[in-house]
CSV table of N, CA and C in Angstrom, one decimal:
chain,number,residue,atom,x,y,z
B,1394,ARG,N,23.1,-72.9,11.6
B,1394,ARG,CA,22.2,-74.2,11.8
B,1394,ARG,C,21.6,-74.3,12.9
B,1395,ALA,N,20.5,-74.6,13.1
B,1395,ALA,CA,19.9,-74.6,14.5
B,1395,ALA,C,20.3,-76.1,15.4
B,1396,HIS,N,20.8,-77.1,14.6
B,1396,HIS,CA,21.4,-78.3,15.2
B,1396,HIS,C,22.4,-78.6,14.6
B,1397,LYS,N,23.1,-79.3,15.3
B,1397,LYS,CA,24.7,-79.5,14.8
B,1397,LYS,C,24.3,-80.8,14.0
B,1398,ILE,N,25.5,-81.2,13.1
B,1398,ILE,CA,25.2,-82.1,12.1
B,1398,ILE,C,25.8,-83.4,12.7
B,1399,LYS,N,25.1,-84.5,12.9
B,1399,LYS,CA,25.7,-85.5,13.6
B,1399,LYS,C,26.6,-86.6,12.6
B,1400,ILE,N,27.5,-86.8,12.8
B,1400,ILE,CA,28.5,-87.6,11.9
B,1400,ILE,C,28.6,-88.9,12.6
B,1401,ASP,N,28.6,-89.8,11.7
B,1401,ASP,CA,28.6,-91.4,12.1
B,1401,ASP,C,30.0,-91.9,12.3
B,1402,PRO,N,30.9,-91.9,13.2
B,1402,PRO,CA,32.1,-92.3,12.8
B,1402,PRO,C,32.3,-93.8,12.3
B,1403,LEU,N,31.4,-94.5,12.2
B,1403,LEU,CA,31.8,-96.0,11.8
B,1403,LEU,C,31.4,-96.0,10.5
B,1404,GLU,N,31.2,-94.8,9.8
B,1404,GLU,CA,30.6,-94.9,8.3
B,1404,GLU,C,31.7,-94.6,7.5
B,1405,GLU,N,31.7,-95.5,6.4
B,1405,GLU,CA,33.3,-95.6,5.8
B,1405,GLU,C,33.5,-94.4,5.0
B,1406,ASN,N,32.7,-93.6,4.3
B,1406,ASN,CA,32.5,-92.5,3.3
B,1406,ASN,C,31.7,-91.2,4.0
B,1407,PRO,N,32.2,-90.7,5.2
B,1407,PRO,CA,31.2,-89.6,5.3
B,1407,PRO,C,31.2,-88.6,4.8
B,1408,GLN,N,29.9,-88.0,4.4
B,1408,GLN,CA,29.5,-86.8,3.5
B,1408,GLN,C,29.8,-85.7,4.1
B,1409,LYS,N,30.4,-84.9,3.4
B,1409,LYS,CA,31.3,-83.5,3.3
B,1409,LYS,C,30.0,-82.5,3.4
B,1410,HIS,N,29.8,-81.7,4.3
B,1410,HIS,CA,28.9,-80.8,4.7
B,1410,HIS,C,29.5,-79.4,4.2
B,1411,VAL,N,28.7,-78.4,3.8
B,1411,VAL,CA,29.1,-77.1,3.5
B,1411,VAL,C,28.6,-76.2,4.7
B,1412,SER,N,29.6,-75.3,5.1
B,1412,SER,CA,29.8,-74.5,6.2
B,1412,SER,C,28.6,-73.4,5.8
B,1413,VAL,N,27.8,-73.1,6.8
B,1413,VAL,CA,26.5,-72.2,6.6
B,1413,VAL,C,27.0,-70.8,7.3
B,1414,SER,N,28.1,-70.6,7.8
B,1414,SER,CA,28.5,-69.7,8.7
B,1414,SER,C,28.5,-68.3,7.9
B,1415,GLN,N,29.3,-68.6,6.8
B,1415,GLN,CA,29.1,-67.3,6.0
B,1415,GLN,C,30.1,-66.3,6.2
B,1416,VAL,N,31.2,-66.8,6.9
B,1416,VAL,CA,32.3,-65.7,7.4
B,1416,VAL,C,33.7,-65.7,6.7
B,1417,SER,N,33.7,-66.3,5.5
B,1417,SER,CA,34.9,-66.1,4.7
B,1417,SER,C,35.0,-64.8,4.3
B,1418,PHE,N,36.1,-64.6,3.6
B,1418,PHE,CA,36.5,-63.1,3.1
B,1418,PHE,C,35.6,-62.9,2.0
B,1419,ASN,N,35.4,-63.7,1.1
B,1419,ASN,CA,34.2,-63.6,-0.1
B,1419,ASN,C,32.8,-63.3,0.3
B,1420,GLU,N,32.5,-64.2,1.3
B,1420,GLU,CA,31.2,-63.6,1.8
B,1420,GLU,C,30.9,-62.6,2.6
B,1421,GLN,N,32.0,-62.1,3.3
B,1421,GLN,CA,32.2,-60.8,3.8
B,1421,GLN,C,32.2,-59.5,2.7
B,1422,ILE,N,32.8,-59.7,1.7
B,1422,ILE,CA,33.0,-58.7,0.7
B,1422,ILE,C,31.5,-58.8,0.1
B,1423,GLU,N,30.6,-59.8,0.0
B,1423,GLU,CA,29.2,-59.9,-0.5
B,1423,GLU,C,28.5,-59.0,0.4
B,1424,HIS,N,28.5,-59.4,1.6
B,1424,HIS,CA,27.6,-58.9,2.4
B,1424,HIS,C,27.6,-57.5,2.6
B,1425,LEU,N,28.7,-56.8,2.8
B,1425,LEU,CA,29.2,-55.1,2.5
B,1425,LEU,C,28.3,-54.8,1.0
B,1426,ASN,N,28.7,-55.6,0.1
B,1426,ASN,CA,28.1,-54.6,-1.0
B,1426,ASN,C,26.5,-54.9,-0.9
B,1427,GLN,N,25.6,-55.7,-0.3
B,1427,GLN,CA,24.6,-56.0,-0.2
B,1427,GLN,C,24.0,-54.7,0.7
B,1428,LEU,N,24.8,-54.6,1.7
B,1428,LEU,CA,24.6,-53.4,2.7
B,1428,LEU,C,24.8,-52.1,2.1
B,1429,ILE,N,25.5,-52.0,1.0
B,1429,ILE,CA,25.8,-50.5,0.6
B,1429,ILE,C,24.6,-50.3,-0.6
B,1430,SER,N,24.2,-51.5,-1.1
B,1430,SER,CA,23.0,-51.1,-2.0
B,1430,SER,C,21.9,-50.9,-1.2
B,1431,LEU,N,21.5,-51.8,-0.1
B,1431,LEU,CA,20.4,-51.2,0.8
B,1431,LEU,C,20.5,-49.9,1.4
B,1432,LEU,N,21.7,-49.4,1.5
B,1432,LEU,CA,21.8,-48.2,2.1
B,1432,LEU,C,21.2,-47.0,0.9
B,1433,LYS,N,21.7,-47.4,-0.1
B,1433,LYS,CA,21.7,-46.5,-1.3
B,1433,LYS,C,20.2,-46.2,-1.7
B,1434,HIS,N,19.2,-47.0,-1.2
B,1434,HIS,CA,17.8,-46.8,-1.3
B,1434,HIS,C,17.1,-46.2,0.0
B,1435,GLN,N,17.9,-45.9,0.8
B,1435,GLN,CA,17.5,-45.1,2.3
B,1435,GLN,C,17.8,-43.9,2.0
B,1436,SER,N,16.7,-43.2,1.8
B,1436,SER,CA,17.0,-41.6,1.9
B,1436,SER,C,17.3,-41.1,2.9
B,1437,THR,N,17.0,-41.6,4.2
B,1437,THR,CA,17.3,-41.0,5.3
B,1437,THR,C,18.5,-41.2,6.2
B,1438,TYR,N,19.6,-42.0,5.1
B,1438,TYR,CA,20.8,-42.4,5.7
B,1438,TYR,C,21.6,-41.5,5.3
B,1439,THR,N,22.0,-40.6,6.5
B,1439,THR,CA,22.6,-39.6,5.9
B,1439,THR,C,23.9,-39.4,7.4
B,1440,PRO,N,24.8,-40.4,7.2
B,1440,PRO,CA,25.9,-40.5,8.4
B,1440,PRO,C,26.8,-39.2,8.6
B,1441,THR,N,27.0,-38.7,9.7
B,1441,THR,CA,28.1,-37.6,10.1
B,1441,THR,C,29.5,-38.0,9.9
B,1442,GLU,N,29.6,-39.3,10.1
B,1442,GLU,CA,31.4,-39.8,10.3
B,1442,GLU,C,31.6,-39.9,8.6
B,1443,PRO,N,32.5,-39.5,8.1
B,1443,PRO,CA,33.2,-39.5,6.8
B,1443,PRO,C,33.2,-41.1,6.4
B,1444,ASP,N,33.8,-41.8,7.4
B,1444,ASP,CA,34.1,-43.5,7.2
B,1444,ASP,C,32.8,-44.2,6.8
B,1445,LEU,N,31.5,-43.7,7.1
B,1445,LEU,CA,30.4,-44.2,7.1
B,1445,LEU,C,29.5,-43.8,5.7
B,1446,THR,N,30.1,-43.0,5.1
B,1446,THR,CA,29.1,-42.5,3.8
B,1446,THR,C,29.0,-43.4,3.1
B,1447,ILE,N,28.0,-43.2,1.9
B,1447,ILE,CA,28.2,-44.5,0.8
B,1447,ILE,C,29.3,-44.8,-0.1
B,1448,GLN,N,29.8,-43.4,-0.3
B,1448,GLN,CA,30.9,-43.4,-1.1
B,1448,GLN,C,32.3,-43.9,-0.3
B,1449,ALA,N,32.5,-44.0,1.0
B,1449,ALA,CA,33.7,-44.4,1.7
B,1449,ALA,C,33.4,-45.7,2.0
B,1450,LEU,N,32.1,-46.3,2.0
B,1450,LEU,CA,31.7,-47.6,1.9
B,1450,LEU,C,32.2,-48.4,0.6
B,1451,GLU,N,31.6,-47.7,-0.6
B,1451,GLU,CA,31.8,-48.2,-1.7
B,1451,GLU,C,33.4,-48.3,-2.2
B,1452,GLN,N,34.3,-47.6,-1.6
B,1452,GLN,CA,35.8,-47.3,-1.7
B,1452,GLN,C,36.4,-48.6,-0.9
B,1453,MET,N,35.8,-48.7,0.3
B,1453,MET,CA,36.1,-50.0,1.0
B,1453,MET,C,35.8,-51.3,0.3
B,1454,TYR,N,34.6,-51.4,-0.2
B,1454,TYR,CA,34.3,-52.6,-1.0
B,1454,TYR,C,35.3,-52.9,-2.1
B,1455,HIS,N,35.4,-51.8,-2.8
B,1455,HIS,CA,36.4,-51.9,-3.9
B,1455,HIS,C,37.7,-52.2,-3.5
B,1456,ASN,N,38.2,-51.7,-2.3
B,1456,ASN,CA,40.0,-52.1,-1.9
B,1456,ASN,C,39.5,-53.8,-1.3
B,1457,MET,N,38.4,-54.0,-0.8
B,1457,MET,CA,38.4,-55.4,-0.1
B,1457,MET,C,38.5,-56.3,-1.4
B,1458,GLN,N,37.8,-55.9,-2.4
B,1458,GLN,CA,37.8,-56.9,-3.7
B,1458,GLN,C,39.0,-56.7,-4.5
B,1459,SER,N,39.6,-55.9,-4.6
B,1459,SER,CA,40.9,-55.8,-5.4
B,1459,SER,C,42.1,-56.7,-4.4
B,1460,THR,N,42.2,-56.6,-3.1
B,1460,THR,CA,42.9,-57.1,-2.4
B,1460,THR,C,42.7,-58.6,-2.5
B,1461,ASN,N,41.3,-59.0,-2.4
B,1461,ASN,CA,41.2,-60.3,-2.4
B,1461,ASN,C,41.6,-61.1,-3.9
B,1462,ASP,N,41.4,-60.3,-5.0
B,1462,ASP,CA,41.6,-60.8,-6.1
B,1462,ASP,C,43.2,-61.0,-6.5
B,1463,ARG,N,43.8,-59.8,-5.7
B,1463,ARG,CA,45.3,-60.2,-5.7
B,1463,ARG,C,45.8,-61.4,-4.9
B,1464,PHE,N,45.2,-61.3,-3.8
B,1464,PHE,CA,45.6,-62.5,-3.0
B,1464,PHE,C,45.3,-63.9,-3.8
B,1465,VAL,N,44.2,-63.9,-4.6
B,1465,VAL,CA,44.1,-65.2,-5.4
B,1465,VAL,C,45.1,-65.5,-6.4
B,1466,GLU,N,45.3,-64.5,-7.2
B,1466,GLU,CA,46.8,-64.5,-8.0
B,1466,GLU,C,47.8,-65.1,-7.2
B,1467,VAL,N,48.3,-64.4,-6.3
B,1467,VAL,CA,49.2,-64.6,-5.3
B,1467,VAL,C,49.6,-66.0,-4.7
B,1468,GLU,N,48.4,-66.1,-4.3
B,1468,GLU,CA,48.0,-67.6,-3.7
B,1468,GLU,C,48.5,-68.8,-4.7
B,1469,ALA,N,48.0,-68.4,-6.2
B,1469,ALA,CA,48.0,-69.6,-6.9
B,1469,ALA,C,49.4,-69.7,-7.5
B,1470,ALA,N,50.3,-68.6,-7.5
B,1470,ALA,CA,51.6,-68.6,-7.8
B,1470,ALA,C,52.1,-69.3,-6.8
B,1471,LEU,N,52.1,-69.0,-5.7
B,1471,LEU,CA,52.8,-69.3,-4.5
B,1471,LEU,C,52.6,-71.2,-4.5
B,1472,THR,N,51.3,-71.4,-4.8
B,1472,THR,CA,51.1,-73.1,-5.0
B,1472,THR,C,51.9,-73.7,-5.9
B,1473,THR,N,52.2,-73.1,-7.0
B,1473,THR,CA,52.7,-73.7,-8.3
B,1473,THR,C,54.4,-73.5,-7.8
B,1474,ALA,N,54.8,-72.5,-7.3
B,1474,ALA,CA,56.2,-72.5,-6.6
B,1474,ALA,C,56.5,-73.7,-5.9
B,1475,ARG,N,55.6,-73.5,-4.6
B,1475,ARG,CA,56.0,-74.9,-3.8
B,1475,ARG,C,56.0,-76.4,-4.4
B,1476,GLN,N,55.1,-76.6,-5.6
B,1476,GLN,CA,55.1,-78.0,-6.3
B,1476,GLN,C,56.1,-77.8,-7.1
B,1477,GLU,N,56.8,-76.9,-7.7
B,1477,GLU,CA,58.0,-77.0,-8.3
B,1477,GLU,C,59.2,-77.1,-7.5
B,1478,ARG,N,59.2,-76.7,-6.1
B,1478,ARG,CA,60.1,-76.8,-5.2
B,1478,ARG,C,60.1,-78.3,-4.5
B,1479,ASN,N,59.1,-78.8,-4.4
B,1479,ASN,CA,59.0,-80.2,-4.0
B,1479,ASN,C,59.3,-81.2,-5.2
B,1480,LYS,N,59.2,-80.9,-6.4
B,1480,LYS,CA,59.7,-81.8,-7.4
B,1480,LYS,C,60.9,-81.8,-7.3
B,1481,LEU,N,61.5,-80.6,-7.2
B,1481,LEU,CA,63.1,-80.5,-7.3
B,1481,LEU,C,63.9,-81.0,-6.1
B,1482,LEU,N,63.2,-81.0,-4.8
B,1482,LEU,CA,63.7,-81.5,-3.7
B,1482,LEU,C,63.6,-83.0,-3.6
B,1483,TYR,N,62.0,-83.3,-3.8
B,1483,TYR,CA,61.9,-84.6,-3.4
B,1483,TYR,C,61.7,-85.8,-4.7
B,1484,ALA,N,61.6,-85.3,-5.8
B,1484,ALA,CA,61.5,-86.4,-6.7
B,1484,ALA,C,62.3,-87.5,-6.5
B,1485,PRO,N,61.6,-88.7,-6.7
B,1485,PRO,CA,62.3,-90.1,-6.7
B,1485,PRO,C,63.6,-90.1,-7.6
B,1486,LYS,N,64.6,-90.7,-7.0
B,1486,LYS,CA,65.6,-90.9,-7.8
B,1486,LYS,C,66.5,-89.6,-8.3
B,1487,THR,N,65.9,-88.6,-8.5
B,1487,THR,CA,66.3,-87.3,-9.4
B,1487,THR,C,66.4,-86.1,-8.3
B,1488,GLY,N,65.6,-86.1,-7.2
B,1488,GLY,CA,65.5,-85.1,-6.2
B,1488,GLY,C,66.7,-84.7,-5.6
B,1489,MET,N,66.7,-83.7,-5.0
B,1489,MET,CA,68.1,-83.4,-4.4
B,1489,MET,C,68.4,-84.2,-3.1
B,1490,MET,N,67.2,-84.5,-2.3
B,1490,MET,CA,67.4,-85.2,-1.2
B,1490,MET,C,67.9,-86.7,-1.5
B,1491,ASP,N,67.4,-87.4,-2.6
B,1491,ASP,CA,67.7,-88.6,-2.9
B,1491,ASP,C,69.2,-88.4,-3.2
B,1492,THR,N,69.8,-87.5,-4.2
B,1492,THR,CA,71.3,-87.3,-4.3
B,1492,THR,C,71.8,-87.1,-3.5
B,1493,ALA,N,71.5,-86.3,-2.4
B,1493,ALA,CA,72.6,-86.2,-1.1
B,1493,ALA,C,72.6,-87.2,-0.5
B,1494,LEU,N,71.3,-88.1,-0.4
B,1494,LEU,CA,71.6,-89.5,0.5
B,1494,LEU,C,72.4,-90.3,-0.3
B,1495,ALA,N,72.4,-90.6,-1.5
B,1495,ALA,CA,73.2,-91.4,-2.5
B,1495,ALA,C,74.7,-90.9,-2.2
B,1496,VAL,N,75.0,-89.5,-2.3
B,1496,VAL,CA,76.3,-89.2,-2.2
B,1496,VAL,C,76.9,-89.5,-0.7
B,1497,LYS,N,76.1,-89.4,-0.1
B,1497,LYS,CA,76.6,-89.7,1.7
B,1497,LYS,C,76.9,-91.3,1.5
B,1498,GLU,N,75.9,-92.2,1.0
B,1498,GLU,CA,76.2,-93.5,0.8
B,1498,GLU,C,77.7,-93.9,0.1
B,1499,TYR,N,77.9,-93.1,-1.0
B,1499,TYR,CA,79.0,-93.3,-1.6
B,1499,TYR,C,80.3,-93.2,-1.0
B,1500,VAL,N,80.4,-92.0,-0.2
B,1500,VAL,CA,81.3,-91.6,0.5
B,1500,VAL,C,81.5,-92.6,1.5
B,1501,LYS,N,80.7,-93.0,2.2
B,1501,LYS,CA,80.6,-94.2,2.9
B,1501,LYS,C,81.5,-95.4,2.5
B,1502,ALA,N,81.1,-95.9,1.2
B,1502,ALA,CA,81.4,-97.0,0.6
B,1502,ALA,C,83.0,-96.8,-0.2
B,1503,ALA,N,83.2,-95.7,-0.4
B,1503,ALA,CA,84.5,-95.4,-0.9
B,1503,ALA,C,85.7,-95.1,-0.1
B,1504,PHE,N,85.2,-94.4,1.0
B,1504,PHE,CA,86.2,-94.0,2.1
B,1504,PHE,C,86.4,-94.8,3.3
B,1505,GLY,N,85.0,-95.5,3.5
B,1505,GLY,CA,84.9,-96.7,4.7
B,1505,GLY,C,84.1,-95.6,5.7
B,1506,ALA,N,83.5,-96.3,6.7
B,1506,ALA,CA,82.8,-95.8,7.9
B,1506,ALA,C,83.4,-94.9,8.9
B,1507,ALA,N,85.1,-95.2,8.9
B,1507,ALA,CA,85.5,-94.8,10.1
B,1507,ALA,C,86.6,-93.5,9.6
B,1508,SER,N,86.7,-93.3,8.0
B,1508,SER,CA,87.4,-92.4,7.2
B,1508,SER,C,86.9,-90.8,7.7
B,1509,PRO,N,88.0,-90.1,7.8
B,1509,PRO,CA,87.6,-88.7,7.8
B,1509,PRO,C,86.7,-88.1,7.1
B,1510,GLN,N,86.9,-88.5,6.0
B,1510,GLN,CA,85.8,-87.9,4.9
B,1510,GLN,C,84.3,-88.5,5.1
B,1511,TYR,N,84.0,-89.5,5.7
B,1511,TYR,CA,82.8,-90.1,5.8
B,1511,TYR,C,82.1,-89.3,7.4
B,1512,LYS,N,83.3,-88.9,8.4
B,1512,LYS,CA,82.8,-88.3,9.5
B,1512,LYS,C,82.7,-87.1,9.4
B,1513,GLU,N,82.9,-86.4,8.4
B,1513,GLU,CA,82.5,-85.0,8.0
B,1513,GLU,C,81.1,-84.8,7.4
B,1514,VAL,N,80.5,-86.1,6.8
B,1514,VAL,CA,79.3,-85.9,6.4
B,1514,VAL,C,78.3,-86.7,7.1
B,1515,LYS,N,78.7,-87.6,8.0
B,1515,LYS,CA,77.6,-88.5,8.5
B,1515,LYS,C,76.7,-87.8,9.3
B,1516,HIS,N,77.2,-86.6,10.0
B,1516,HIS,CA,76.2,-86.0,10.6
B,1516,HIS,C,75.2,-84.7,10.2
B,1517,ILE,N,75.4,-85.0,8.8
B,1517,ILE,CA,74.6,-84.1,7.9
B,1517,ILE,C,73.2,-85.0,8.0
B,1518,SER,N,72.0,-84.2,8.0
B,1518,SER,CA,71.0,-85.4,8.1
B,1518,SER,C,70.3,-85.0,6.9
B,1519,PHE,N,69.2,-85.7,6.2
B,1519,PHE,CA,68.7,-85.6,5.1
B,1519,PHE,C,66.9,-86.2,5.3
B,1520,LYS,N,66.1,-85.4,5.3
B,1520,LYS,CA,64.8,-86.3,5.6
B,1520,LYS,C,64.2,-86.2,4.0
B,1521,ASN,N,63.6,-87.2,3.5
B,1521,ASN,CA,63.0,-87.5,2.3
B,1521,ASN,C,61.5,-87.5,2.5
B,1522,ARG,N,60.9,-86.8,1.9
B,1522,ARG,CA,59.5,-86.7,2.0
B,1522,ARG,C,58.6,-87.4,1.0
B,1523,LYS,N,57.8,-87.9,1.2
B,1523,LYS,CA,56.8,-88.4,-0.1
B,1523,LYS,C,55.9,-87.4,-0.6
B,1524,LEU,N,55.9,-87.4,-2.0
B,1524,LEU,CA,55.3,-86.5,-2.6
B,1524,LEU,C,53.8,-86.9,-2.4
């Protein structure tokens, strides 16, 4: 952009703007693909370096594309695993954190605040997060 977008801090629902920088990994892959197609049509393009031949550039493009596709798959699996973990740990009333806090309170109520049983568990801290 030639000019920076001005955002009004007093506006209740500011509009989100799409970045035009085109530096994402997907954009870089697409730019490389366009560069390769441009070079294929240039008969004078004959590099002496093996890494700059059209075949090497095409191989680089395919490697980048497959790596990006694999990343998308792994990222989706990671996101799902994190959501399952958060449900297990932080679900209201049934999560491990709420259960641990309830056990700690039960030990305090059953044995007393000055008991050796409560002294063993009172220093264990549990932080319950909102989902």
